[in-house]
XYZ file of N, CA and C in Angstrom:
822
model
N 3.659 -5.262 -20.094
C 2.307 -5.509 -19.609
C 2.004 -6.993 -19.709
N 1.636 -7.592 -18.596
C 1.291 -9.009 -18.559
C -0.216 -9.141 -18.726
N -0.635 -9.971 -19.643
C -2.053 -10.121 -19.952
C -2.852 -10.487 -18.703
N -3.918 -9.723 -18.448
C -4.810 -10.024 -17.341
C -4.443 -9.390 -16.020
N -3.261 -8.751 -15.928
C -2.841 -8.109 -14.677
C -3.126 -6.614 -14.727
N -3.717 -6.109 -13.663
C -4.085 -4.694 -13.569
C -3.459 -4.129 -12.301
N -2.636 -3.087 -12.463
C -1.887 -2.511 -11.352
C -2.466 -1.149 -10.970
N -2.589 -0.920 -9.663
C -3.073 0.362 -9.145
C -2.142 0.809 -8.021
N -1.718 2.062 -8.064
C -0.833 2.602 -7.051
C -1.659 3.269 -5.955
N -1.549 2.738 -4.730
C -2.243 3.291 -3.575
C -1.230 4.045 -2.736
N -1.480 5.327 -2.506
C -0.547 6.185 -1.785
C -1.232 6.801 -0.583
N -0.468 7.011 0.483
C -0.989 7.737 1.644
C 0.021 8.800 2.043
N -0.436 10.046 2.117
C 0.432 11.134 2.544
C 0.596 11.102 4.062
N 1.718 11.607 4.527
C 2.055 11.536 5.943
C 1.433 12.702 6.721
N 0.148 12.944 6.500
C -0.592 13.996 7.195
C -2.009 13.500 7.446
N -2.701 14.114 8.400
C -4.079 13.728 8.670
C -5.036 14.302 7.636
N -4.738 15.512 7.160
C -5.649 16.163 6.210
C -4.841 16.638 5.014
N -4.910 15.871 3.924
C -4.099 16.150 2.753
C -4.670 17.263 1.901
N -3.785 17.917 1.165
C -4.148 18.996 0.258
C -3.623 18.649 -1.128
N -4.500 18.439 -2.099
C -4.019 18.059 -3.436
C -3.109 19.102 -4.074
N -3.198 20.354 -3.609
C -2.341 21.410 -4.163
C -1.008 21.495 -3.422
N -0.890 20.766 -2.318
C 0.349 20.776 -1.540
C 0.489 19.429 -0.834
N 0.764 18.403 -1.621
C 0.849 17.045 -1.086
C 1.978 16.914 -0.074
N 1.741 16.135 0.950
C 2.826 15.774 1.849
C 3.635 14.633 1.257
N 4.587 14.145 2.021
C 5.365 12.993 1.574
C 4.461 11.770 1.515
N 4.582 10.999 0.460
C 3.776 9.781 0.326
C 4.532 8.626 0.979
N 4.431 8.559 2.312
C 5.159 7.529 3.055
C 4.537 6.146 2.865
N 3.246 6.087 2.545
C 2.598 4.811 2.256
C 2.550 4.576 0.757
N 3.237 3.525 0.296
C 3.317 3.233 -1.139
C 3.017 1.751 -1.349
N 1.883 1.467 -1.960
C 1.450 0.083 -2.197
C 1.008 -0.071 -3.650
N 1.463 -1.122 -4.296
C 0.940 -1.484 -5.620
C -0.058 -2.626 -5.417
N -1.304 -2.383 -5.790
C -2.333 -3.419 -5.771
C -2.407 -4.029 -7.168
N -2.217 -5.329 -7.250
C -2.293 -6.035 -8.531
C -3.467 -6.995 -8.505
N -4.390 -6.819 -9.436
C -5.525 -7.723 -9.607
C -5.266 -8.530 -10.876
N -5.065 -9.824 -10.694
C -4.713 -10.708 -11.807
C -5.952 -11.539 -12.164
N -6.625 -11.124 -13.232
C -7.890 -11.762 -13.599
C -7.699 -13.032 -14.414
N -6.496 -13.276 -14.876
C -6.239 -14.508 -15.620
C -5.825 -15.642 -14.683
N -4.864 -15.353 -13.807
C -4.371 -16.387 -12.894
C -5.134 -16.383 -11.568
N -6.085 -15.455 -11.414
C -6.928 -15.372 -10.217
C -6.080 -15.164 -8.955
N -5.420 -14.017 -8.920
C -4.566 -13.662 -7.789
C -4.805 -12.204 -7.409
N -4.626 -11.902 -6.125
C -4.603 -10.527 -5.627
C -3.280 -10.339 -4.908
N -2.522 -9.307 -5.305
C -1.171 -9.124 -4.775
C -0.982 -7.707 -4.258
N -0.327 -7.599 -3.120
C 0.025 -6.309 -2.532
C 1.541 -6.214 -2.498
N 2.086 -5.204 -3.160
C 3.527 -4.973 -3.169
C 3.800 -3.626 -2.525
N 4.502 -3.617 -1.402
C 4.809 -2.358 -0.724
C 6.243 -1.947 -1.034
N 6.460 -0.636 -1.054
C 7.787 -0.064 -1.317
C 8.152 0.824 -0.133
N 9.342 0.636 0.423
C 9.740 1.421 1.583
C 9.869 2.892 1.197
N 9.577 3.774 2.152
C 9.464 5.199 1.874
C 10.791 5.895 1.631
N 11.907 5.334 2.157
C 13.186 6.042 2.060
C 14.109 5.438 1.008
N 13.535 4.709 0.043
C 14.332 4.147 -1.050
C 14.813 5.262 -1.974
N 16.081 5.207 -2.384
C 16.607 6.161 -3.358
C 16.209 5.724 -4.764
N 15.743 6.697 -5.564
C 15.347 6.420 -6.941
C 15.913 7.507 -7.859
N 16.027 7.168 -9.133
C 16.339 8.173 -10.144
C 15.048 8.880 -10.507
N 15.094 10.212 -10.526
C 13.877 10.956 -10.828
C 14.251 12.333 -11.386
N 13.257 13.012 -11.928
C 13.428 14.377 -12.403
C 13.000 15.324 -11.283
N 13.820 16.351 -11.002
C 13.467 17.264 -9.921
C 12.566 18.398 -10.423
N 12.254 19.342 -9.541
C 11.332 20.419 -9.892
C 11.862 21.317 -11.006
N 13.179 21.369 -11.156
C 13.762 22.178 -12.229
C 13.887 21.417 -13.537
N 13.390 20.170 -13.539
C 13.455 19.372 -14.753
C 14.784 18.685 -14.968
N 15.641 18.667 -13.950
C 16.953 18.044 -14.077
C 16.909 16.624 -13.527
N 17.675 15.739 -14.184
C 17.752 14.357 -13.724
C 18.608 14.280 -12.468
N 18.211 13.439 -11.537
C 18.972 13.270 -10.314
C 18.463 12.089 -9.541
N 18.786 12.027 -8.251
C 18.291 10.963 -7.405
C 17.702 11.575 -6.137
N 16.823 10.829 -5.489
C 16.199 11.310 -4.259
C 15.329 10.230 -3.652
N 14.747 10.521 -2.501
C 13.863 9.567 -1.827
C 12.562 9.417 -2.590
N 12.071 8.185 -2.636
C 10.863 7.907 -3.413
C 9.641 8.614 -2.845
N 9.598 8.834 -1.530
C 8.405 9.450 -0.945
C 8.320 10.953 -1.189
N 9.359 11.552 -1.802
C 9.323 12.970 -2.156
C 8.791 13.213 -3.568
N 8.740 12.167 -4.395
C 8.491 12.364 -5.830
C 7.115 12.964 -6.102
N 6.059 12.372 -5.563
C 4.699 12.870 -5.821
C 4.543 14.294 -5.304
N 5.155 14.591 -4.171
C 5.060 15.924 -3.575
C 5.706 16.981 -4.454
N 6.854 16.651 -5.041
C 7.615 17.662 -5.782
C 7.278 17.722 -7.266
N 7.013 16.571 -7.887
C 6.775 16.569 -9.334
C 5.498 15.839 -9.743
N 4.662 15.455 -8.770
C 3.347 14.922 -9.090
C 3.249 13.411 -9.083
N 2.055 12.882 -8.797
C 1.856 11.434 -8.729
C 2.038 10.732 -10.071
N 1.757 11.425 -11.185
C 1.984 10.795 -12.490
C 3.464 10.484 -12.675
N 4.307 11.415 -12.223
C 5.752 11.166 -12.321
C 6.172 10.025 -11.418
N 5.541 9.902 -10.238
C 5.850 8.768 -9.360
C 5.472 7.455 -10.033
N 4.327 7.423 -10.719
C 3.949 6.216 -11.476
C 5.034 5.876 -12.489
N 5.546 6.890 -13.181
C 6.586 6.671 -14.183
C 7.873 6.161 -13.535
N 8.261 6.772 -12.415
C 9.484 6.367 -11.718
C 9.400 4.908 -11.279
N 8.280 4.537 -10.663
C 8.127 3.148 -10.204
C 8.090 2.190 -11.389
N 7.394 2.586 -12.454
C 7.330 1.737 -13.653
C 8.720 1.469 -14.200
N 9.547 2.514 -14.264
C 10.886 2.360 -14.839
C 11.802 1.540 -13.932
N 11.666 1.711 -12.619
C 12.543 0.986 -11.704
C 12.150 -0.482 -11.570
N 10.848 -0.781 -11.724
C 10.373 -2.152 -11.500
C 9.915 -2.847 -12.772
N 9.948 -2.140 -13.891
C 9.646 -2.746 -15.189
C 8.209 -3.258 -15.271
N 7.260 -2.437 -14.775
C 5.844 -2.730 -14.948
C 5.152 -1.486 -15.477
N 3.969 -1.662 -16.043
C 3.194 -0.528 -16.538
C 2.226 -0.098 -15.449
N 2.512 1.058 -14.843
C 1.729 1.564 -13.721
C 1.268 2.977 -14.055
N -0.057 3.157 -14.188
C -0.594 4.454 -14.602
C -1.659 5.011 -13.671
N -2.423 4.161 -13.010
C -3.554 4.612 -12.197
C -3.160 4.721 -10.731
N -3.588 5.797 -10.083
C -3.236 6.000 -8.688
C -4.422 6.571 -7.917
N -4.418 6.330 -6.609
C -5.347 6.961 -5.671
C -4.522 7.382 -4.459
N -4.692 8.636 -4.019
C -3.956 9.153 -2.872
C -4.923 9.389 -1.712
N -4.542 8.898 -0.546
C -5.326 9.073 0.666
C -4.505 9.859 1.684
N -5.158 10.313 2.754
C -4.460 10.792 3.937
C -4.949 9.960 5.119
N -4.438 10.239 6.300
C -4.800 9.412 7.454
C -6.294 9.500 7.763
N -6.857 10.688 7.638
C -8.278 10.858 7.932
C -9.142 10.048 6.968
N -8.782 10.063 5.683
C -9.568 9.310 4.697
C -9.459 7.813 4.952
N -8.271 7.349 5.319
C -8.085 5.923 5.601
C -8.957 5.492 6.772
N -8.964 6.280 7.846
C -9.762 5.878 9.011
C -11.249 5.871 8.680
N -11.702 6.778 7.825
C -13.113 6.806 7.455
C -13.486 5.585 6.612
N -12.599 5.161 5.735
C -12.868 3.976 4.915
C -12.927 2.725 5.799
N -12.000 2.623 6.751
C -12.011 1.488 7.674
C -13.294 1.476 8.491
N -13.695 2.649 8.992
C -14.920 2.728 9.791
C -16.153 2.396 8.963
N -16.133 2.744 7.674
C -17.275 2.449 6.805
C -17.491 0.948 6.674
N -16.416 0.170 6.834
C -16.527 -1.288 6.766
C -16.688 -1.906 8.153
N -16.825 -1.064 9.190
C -17.058 -1.588 10.532
C -15.817 -1.960 11.297
N -14.642 -1.479 10.842
C -13.401 -1.761 11.549
C -12.648 -2.939 10.958
N -11.549 -3.322 11.612
C -10.675 -4.346 11.067
C -10.045 -5.128 12.221
N -9.826 -6.430 12.023
C -9.198 -7.284 13.040
C -7.689 -7.338 12.823
N -6.923 -7.078 13.899
C -5.469 -7.031 13.823
C -4.885 -7.820 14.996
N -3.890 -8.637 14.717
C -3.178 -9.372 15.763
C -1.927 -8.591 16.152
N -1.770 -8.312 17.447
C -0.661 -7.520 17.962
C 0.324 -8.380 18.731
N 1.612 -8.033 18.623
C 2.596 -8.653 19.504
C 2.797 -7.754 20.721
N 3.619 -8.182 21.663
C 3.751 -7.463 22.941
C 4.327 -6.074 22.754
N 5.285 -5.908 21.844
C 5.889 -4.603 21.654
C 4.922 -3.638 20.992
N 4.046 -4.130 20.113
C 3.034 -3.275 19.488
C 1.995 -2.819 20.511
N 1.598 -3.754 21.396
C 0.654 -3.383 22.458
C 1.262 -2.297 23.345
N 2.528 -2.481 23.724
C 3.192 -1.500 24.584
C 3.271 -0.144 23.899
N 3.626 -0.133 22.598
C 3.719 1.124 21.858
C 2.365 1.829 21.819
N 1.319 1.108 21.476
C -0.003 1.727 21.337
C -0.529 2.223 22.679
N -0.219 1.518 23.744
C -0.640 1.992 25.064
C 0.118 3.266 25.441
N 1.404 3.333 25.094
C 2.169 4.556 25.342
C 1.627 5.721 24.521
N 1.072 5.390 23.337
C 0.516 6.421 22.463
C -0.858 6.870 22.954
N -1.272 6.344 24.065
C -2.549 6.710 24.698
C -3.752 6.261 23.885
N -3.639 5.073 23.242
C -4.808 4.479 22.597
C -5.649 3.831 23.688
N -6.643 4.525 24.138
C -7.494 4.023 25.218
C -8.871 3.611 24.718
N -9.207 4.035 23.505
C -10.514 3.704 22.942
C -10.323 3.199 21.512
N -11.345 2.552 21.022
C -11.327 2.159 19.619
C -10.847 0.758 19.355
N -10.522 -0.002 20.420
C -10.170 -1.410 20.231
C -11.069 -2.263 21.114
N -11.402 -3.457 20.622
C -12.196 -4.411 21.387
C -11.445 -5.738 21.412
N -11.053 -6.225 22.611
C -11.184 -5.560 23.918
C -10.193 -4.415 24.054
N -10.168 -3.755 25.220
C -9.167 -2.725 25.476
C -7.775 -3.354 25.445
N -6.782 -2.592 25.006
C -5.422 -3.112 24.869
C -4.876 -3.567 26.218
N -4.336 -4.783 26.238
C -3.770 -5.291 27.497
C -2.594 -6.231 27.254
N -2.745 -7.177 26.339
C -1.711 -8.188 26.123
C -1.700 -8.585 24.639
N -0.676 -9.324 24.195
C -0.640 -9.741 22.790
C -1.882 -10.555 22.427
N -2.325 -10.413 21.167
C -3.488 -11.168 20.722
C -4.265 -10.446 19.650
N -5.460 -10.945 19.367
C -6.313 -10.408 18.305
C -7.231 -9.337 18.878
N -7.297 -8.186 18.183
C -8.151 -7.072 18.588
C -8.943 -6.585 17.379
N -10.125 -6.048 17.664
C -10.909 -5.386 16.626
C -10.650 -3.884 16.735
N -10.168 -3.286 15.648
C -9.761 -1.889 15.623
C -10.770 -1.030 14.871
N -11.098 0.115 15.432
C -11.780 1.160 14.671
C -10.744 1.884 13.816
N -11.225 2.791 12.973
C -10.348 3.415 11.993
C -9.170 4.167 12.574
N -9.424 5.006 13.611
C -8.336 5.843 14.133
C -7.180 5.022 14.701
N -7.425 4.096 15.633
C -6.296 3.306 16.133
C -5.663 2.418 15.062
N -6.445 2.021 14.049
C -5.859 1.230 12.959
C -4.817 2.045 12.202
N -5.098 3.340 11.989
C -4.122 4.214 11.329
C -2.874 4.359 12.197
N -3.063 4.533 13.507
C -1.907 4.638 14.407
C -1.078 3.363 14.340
N -1.747 2.214 14.302
C -1.040 0.936 14.180
C -0.207 0.899 12.899
N -0.772 1.341 11.780
C -0.049 1.308 10.506
C 1.171 2.217 10.517
N 1.160 3.230 11.383
C 2.271 4.177 11.423
C 3.391 3.746 12.354
N 3.189 2.653 13.106
C 4.224 2.206 14.048
C 5.509 1.882 13.293
N 6.588 2.451 13.751
C 7.893 2.137 13.168
C 8.847 1.584 14.224
N 8.802 2.130 15.441
C 9.756 1.748 16.481
C 9.140 0.723 17.417
N 8.823 -0.431 16.859
C 8.329 -1.560 17.652
C 8.590 -2.829 16.858
N 8.919 -3.891 17.549
C 9.140 -5.211 16.930
C 10.383 -5.266 16.049
N 11.173 -4.178 16.007
C 12.375 -4.182 15.186
C 12.091 -3.976 13.708
N 13.151 -3.829 12.912
C 13.123 -3.749 11.450
C 12.566 -2.425 10.909
N 12.272 -1.434 11.764
C 11.946 -0.083 11.315
C 10.896 -0.010 10.230
N 11.236 0.692 9.131
C 10.276 0.900 8.044
C 9.906 -0.391 7.332
N 10.807 -1.375 7.361
C 10.470 -2.654 6.739
C 9.237 -3.255 7.410
N 9.189 -3.163 8.755
C 8.050 -3.720 9.483
C 6.821 -2.829 9.319
N 7.021 -1.508 9.160
C 5.869 -0.630 8.985
C 5.131 -0.966 7.690
N 5.861 -1.262 6.629
C 5.180 -1.639 5.389
C 4.384 -2.927 5.576
N 4.900 -3.830 6.435
C 4.159 -5.069 6.718
C 2.855 -4.759 7.429
N 2.873 -3.789 8.343
C 1.645 -3.449 9.073
C 0.594 -2.871 8.133
N 1.023 -2.084 7.176
C 0.072 -1.562 6.183
C -0.553 -2.715 5.414
N 0.275 -3.672 4.987
C -0.257 -4.824 4.263
C -1.162 -5.655 5.165
N -0.840 -5.729 6.479
C -1.700 -6.464 7.409
C -3.112 -5.894 7.414
N -3.220 -4.564 7.476
C -4.536 -3.927 7.518
C -5.271 -4.126 6.201
N -4.586 -3.923 5.084
C -5.236 -4.098 3.788
C -5.694 -5.538 3.583
N -4.865 -6.486 4.005
C -5.248 -7.898 3.870
C -6.447 -8.223 4.746
N -6.475 -7.658 5.963
C -7.602 -7.904 6.859
C -8.887 -7.309 6.289
N -8.782 -6.127 5.680
C -9.955 -5.526 5.046
C -10.433 -6.375 3.875
N -9.472 -6.901 3.111
C -9.837 -7.765 1.992
C -10.534 -9.027 2.484
N -10.038 -9.588 3.597
C -10.683 -10.767 4.174
C -12.117 -10.450 4.589
N -12.314 -9.257 5.155
C -13.654 -8.838 5.572
C -14.598 -8.735 4.372
N -14.036 -8.421 3.197
C -14.865 -8.213 2.010
C -15.186 -9.514 1.269
N -14.740 -10.646 1.781
C -14.992 -11.907 1.076
C -16.485 -12.219 0.990
N -17.250 -11.777 1.972
C -18.683 -12.051 1.971
C -19.506 -10.853 1.483
N -18.842 -9.872 0.922
C -19.517 -8.650 0.496
C -20.440 -8.939 -0.688
N -21.589 -8.269 -0.721
C -22.474 -8.386 -1.885
C -22.038 -7.388 -2.949
N -22.586 -7.559 -4.142
C -22.207 -6.650 -5.230
C -22.643 -5.221 -4.912
N -23.832 -5.058 -4.346
C -24.297 -3.720 -3.981
C -23.425 -3.111 -2.892
N -22.985 -3.929 -1.932
C -22.091 -3.429 -0.886
C -20.744 -3.038 -1.471
N -20.303 -3.773 -2.488
C -19.040 -3.426 -3.145
C -19.160 -2.077 -3.842
N -20.292 -1.835 -4.487
C -20.490 -0.535 -5.138
C -20.548 0.588 -4.114
N -21.136 0.318 -2.956
C -21.178 1.325 -1.895
C -19.773 1.618 -1.379
N -18.914 0.594 -1.307
C -17.539 0.809 -0.889
C -16.804 1.688 -1.897
N -17.086 1.494 -3.177
C -16.508 2.372 -4.205
C -16.927 3.815 -3.949
N -18.207 4.016 -3.619
C -18.679 5.376 -3.328
C -17.932 5.973 -2.138
N -17.659 5.150 -1.121
C -16.911 5.626 0.048
C -15.504 6.049 -0.362
N -14.872 5.259 -1.237
C -13.525 5.585 -1.696
C -13.537 6.848 -2.553
N -14.558 6.991 -3.404
C -14.679 8.204 -4.227
C -14.796 9.443 -3.337
N -15.532 9.311 -2.238
C -15.745 10.450 -1.336
C -14.567 10.673 -0.395
N -13.700 9.685 -0.261
C -12.626 9.770 0.730
C -11.261 9.496 0.103
N -10.889 10.335 -0.844
C -9.520 10.321 -1.336
C -9.057 11.765 -1.535
N -7.764 11.958 -1.453
C -7.202 13.297 -1.637
C -7.187 13.663 -3.105
N -6.760 12.721 -3.943
C -6.797 12.919 -5.388
C -6.567 11.593 -6.094
N -7.042 11.493 -7.330
C -6.876 10.290 -8.141
C -6.995 10.672 -9.608
N -6.423 9.876 -10.476
C -6.632 10.068 -11.914
C -7.597 9.027 -12.475
N -8.317 8.319 -11.569
C -9.310 7.344 -11.991
C -10.692 7.974 -11.950
N -11.447 7.817 -13.035
C -12.831 8.276 -13.024
C -13.726 7.169 -12.457
N -15.008 7.479 -12.310
C -15.928 6.516 -11.692
C -16.001 5.230 -12.500
N -16.008 5.335 -13.810
C -16.079 4.140 -14.659
C -14.869 3.240 -14.417
N -13.692 3.840 -14.290
C -12.479 3.046 -14.060
C -12.483 2.422 -12.668
N -13.022 3.144 -11.694
C -13.114 2.570 -10.348
C -14.089 1.396 -10.319
N -15.200 1.524 -11.014
C -16.162 0.418 -11.069
C -15.578 -0.777 -11.812
N -14.771 -0.510 -12.837
C -14.098 -1.597 -13.540
C -13.151 -2.338 -12.595
N -12.368 -1.580 -11.805
C -11.471 -2.192 -10.827
C -12.268 -2.981 -9.794
N -13.429 -2.433 -9.400
C -14.279 -3.139 -8.440
C -14.749 -4.470 -9.014
N -15.109 -4.489 -10.295
C -15.535 -5.738 -10.926
C -14.404 -6.774 -10.908
N -13.163 -6.316 -11.215
C -12.020 -7.227 -11.150
C -11.892 -7.795 -9.729
N -11.915 -6.887 -8.733
C -11.714 -7.293 -7.344
C -12.841 -8.196 -6.861
N -14.068 -7.885 -7.267
C -15.205 -8.685 -6.824
C -15.081 -10.121 -7.323
N -14.580 -10.280 -8.533
C -14.394 -11.619 -9.078
C -13.255 -12.379 -8.422
N -12.418 -11.663 -7.645
C -11.258 -12.277 -6.996
C -11.382 -12.290 -5.478
N -12.582 -12.019 -4.958
C -12.723 -11.818 -3.506
C -12.431 -13.064 -2.685
N -12.444 -14.236 -3.307
C -12.134 -15.462 -2.575
C -10.652 -15.819 -2.613
N -9.838 -14.992 -3.293
C -8.415 -15.300 -3.437
C -7.655 -15.024 -2.140
N -6.611 -15.798 -1.914
C -5.674 -15.496 -0.837
C -4.878 -14.252 -1.217
N -4.708 -13.327 -0.276
C -3.963 -12.112 -0.554
C -2.471 -12.424 -0.464
N -1.749 -12.200 -1.549
C -0.304 -12.442 -1.579
C 0.432 -11.130 -1.381
N 1.637 -11.207 -0.782
C 2.350 -9.993 -0.412
C 3.817 -10.054 -0.815
N 4.340 -8.883 -1.153
C 5.765 -8.737 -1.459
C 6.209 -7.373 -0.960
N 7.415 -7.318 -0.412
C 7.984 -6.024 -0.033
C 9.176 -5.723 -0.920
N 9.220 -4.496 -1.437
C 10.349 -4.003 -2.214
C 11.070 -2.957 -1.368
N 12.352 -3.190 -1.061
C 13.194 -4.326 -1.441
C 13.211 -5.376 -0.329
N 13.805 -6.542 -0.620
C 14.178 -7.451 0.444
C 15.306 -6.794 1.249
N 15.463 -7.202 2.496
C 16.467 -6.544 3.337
C 17.863 -6.652 2.728
N 18.175 -7.767 2.084
C 19.513 -7.919 1.513
C 19.727 -7.041 0.284
N 18.646 -6.470 -0.265
C 18.766 -5.581 -1.423
C 18.744 -4.112 -1.035
N 18.864 -3.812 0.262
C 18.861 -2.429 0.735
C 20.087 -2.182 1.603
N 20.726 -1.033 1.401
C 21.892 -0.648 2.195
C 21.651 0.742 2.766
N 21.607 0.894 4.098
C 21.394 2.219 4.677
C 22.608 3.113 4.466
N 22.381 4.309 3.952
C 23.457 5.274 3.726
C 22.936 6.657 4.090
N 23.842 7.625 4.136
C 23.458 9.022 4.308
C 23.608 9.717 2.968
N 22.553 10.405 2.542
C 22.592 11.107 1.260
C 21.925 12.466 1.429
N 22.618 13.518 1.071
C 22.112 14.890 1.173
C 21.611 15.188 2.586
N 22.338 14.653 3.573
C 21.985 14.886 4.961
C 20.818 14.059 5.469
N 20.370 13.076 4.671
C 19.217 12.248 5.050
C 19.640 10.795 5.210
N 18.944 10.083 6.083
C 19.118 8.640 6.181
C 18.240 7.993 5.118
N 18.843 7.253 4.197
C 18.115 6.669 3.072
C 18.582 5.237 2.867
N 17.920 4.572 1.940
C 18.289 3.202 1.589
C 18.713 3.159 0.118
N 19.940 2.722 -0.111
C 20.395 2.494 -1.477
C 19.922 1.109 -1.894
N 19.248 1.026 -3.028
C 18.525 -0.188 -3.405
C 19.195 -0.890 -4.583
N 19.236 -2.204 -4.506
C 19.628 -3.022 -5.660
C 18.385 -3.209 -6.523
N 18.127 -2.252 -7.409
C 16.894 -2.290 -8.196
C 16.870 -3.443 -9.188
N 18.033 -3.874 -9.660
C 18.054 -5.038 -10.568
C 17.512 -6.268 -9.847
N 17.924 -6.456 -8.594
C 17.397 -7.571 -7.812
C 15.912 -7.432 -7.549
N 15.455 -6.194 -7.302
C 14.026 -5.957 -7.065
C 13.201 -6.274 -8.315
N 13.729 -5.907 -9.483
C 13.008 -6.214 -10.737
C 12.876 -7.720 -10.929
N 13.942 -8.444 -10.623
C 13.878 -9.905 -10.745
C 12.844 -10.485 -9.779
N 12.840 -9.984 -8.537
C 11.888 -10.484 -7.541
C 10.452 -10.217 -7.983
N 10.198 -8.993 -8.458
C 8.835 -8.645 -8.850
C 8.407 -9.427 -10.083
N 9.306 -9.585 -11.052
C 8.965 -10.335 -12.259
C 8.602 -11.775 -11.921
N 9.383 -12.395 -11.040
C 9.085 -13.773 -10.638
C 7.751 -13.830 -9.912
N 7.537 -12.881 -9.017
C 6.301 -12.806 -8.217
C 5.074 -12.662 -9.102
N 5.157 -11.802 -10.113
C 4.006 -11.539 -10.969
C 3.800 -12.605 -12.030
N 4.875 -13.179 -12.531
C 4.778 -14.068 -13.690
C 4.771 -15.540 -13.328
N 5.140 -15.877 -12.089
C 5.213 -17.286 -11.717
C 3.868 -17.974 -11.862
N 2.785 -17.252 -11.568
C 1.457 -17.861 -11.645
C 1.117 -18.272 -13.070
N 1.676 -17.569 -14.045
C 1.366 -17.912 -15.430
C 2.008 -19.236 -15.820
N 3.141 -19.540 -15.197
C 3.726 -20.856 -15.424
C 2.814 -21.937 -14.866
N 2.216 -21.669 -13.712
C 1.283 -22.626 -13.109
C 0.066 -22.803 -14.007
N -0.475 -21.686 -14.469
C -1.643 -21.747 -15.358
C -1.314 -22.557 -16.598
N -0.144 -22.300 -17.183
C 0.249 -23.018 -18.400
C 0.389 -24.510 -18.128
N 0.955 -24.864 -16.970
C 1.111 -26.281 -16.629
C -0.262 -26.928 -16.486
N -1.178 -26.213 -15.827
C -2.525 -26.753 -15.640
C -3.222 -26.930 -16.976
N -2.989 -25.975 -17.891
C -3.623 -26.059 -19.204
C -3.150 -27.285 -19.962
N -1.895 -27.663 -19.729
C -1.361 -28.846 -20.421
C -2.010 -30.113 -19.888
């Protein structure tokens, strides 16, 4: 545990309407880090098809895809798996589905997203005819309502790089929402907490803990949003395992990357203090 850093696991199930008693695969996996000492906000995404060591439903040790863990053995176990693989203390989680995500985006009035030509072509093929301003036509900046924003986050077969690029799109939306919140008032921040409380599939955070996280975030609202993807492309090898296409991960390299990412700011703080 690094002093002043608070980690929260944000998950999204691969369904429009999630059921806490029968979770879908958690294809969206983001660690939100609020660093109140070094004044940083960090988003770390983890690809959905990474192989991890985990305990299965029968209680036996084995390996499997990371996006199956919460579904089969619960989100608390996923927190433990990620903590052990990345060497951080991760205990708090919030799970959303696509419907909840779009409602949260709409509650903030939408989000601005810059599209490239292949993303525009994909979304037009997906019959996105409403919900963007202006209407989709060419590469550029668009204002998205919640529903098309969710479709954008789910794009995998556009711009190349598959799931690696999809995790970037999720971070793009979260960063844009964070940018929108830079001018938020304290009362508006509390209202956003209420929206999140009303629009999640399940969480182990109570209202007091959510308000505490809001206080951390509110104090950091002027920070630049920093991003990291786990793993880097050179730390992932596509293989077939148990009949599935998965990524074998160099977790030692990922731990080094995350440790440097999280702790580098403390070296800066220490230098400034001197």
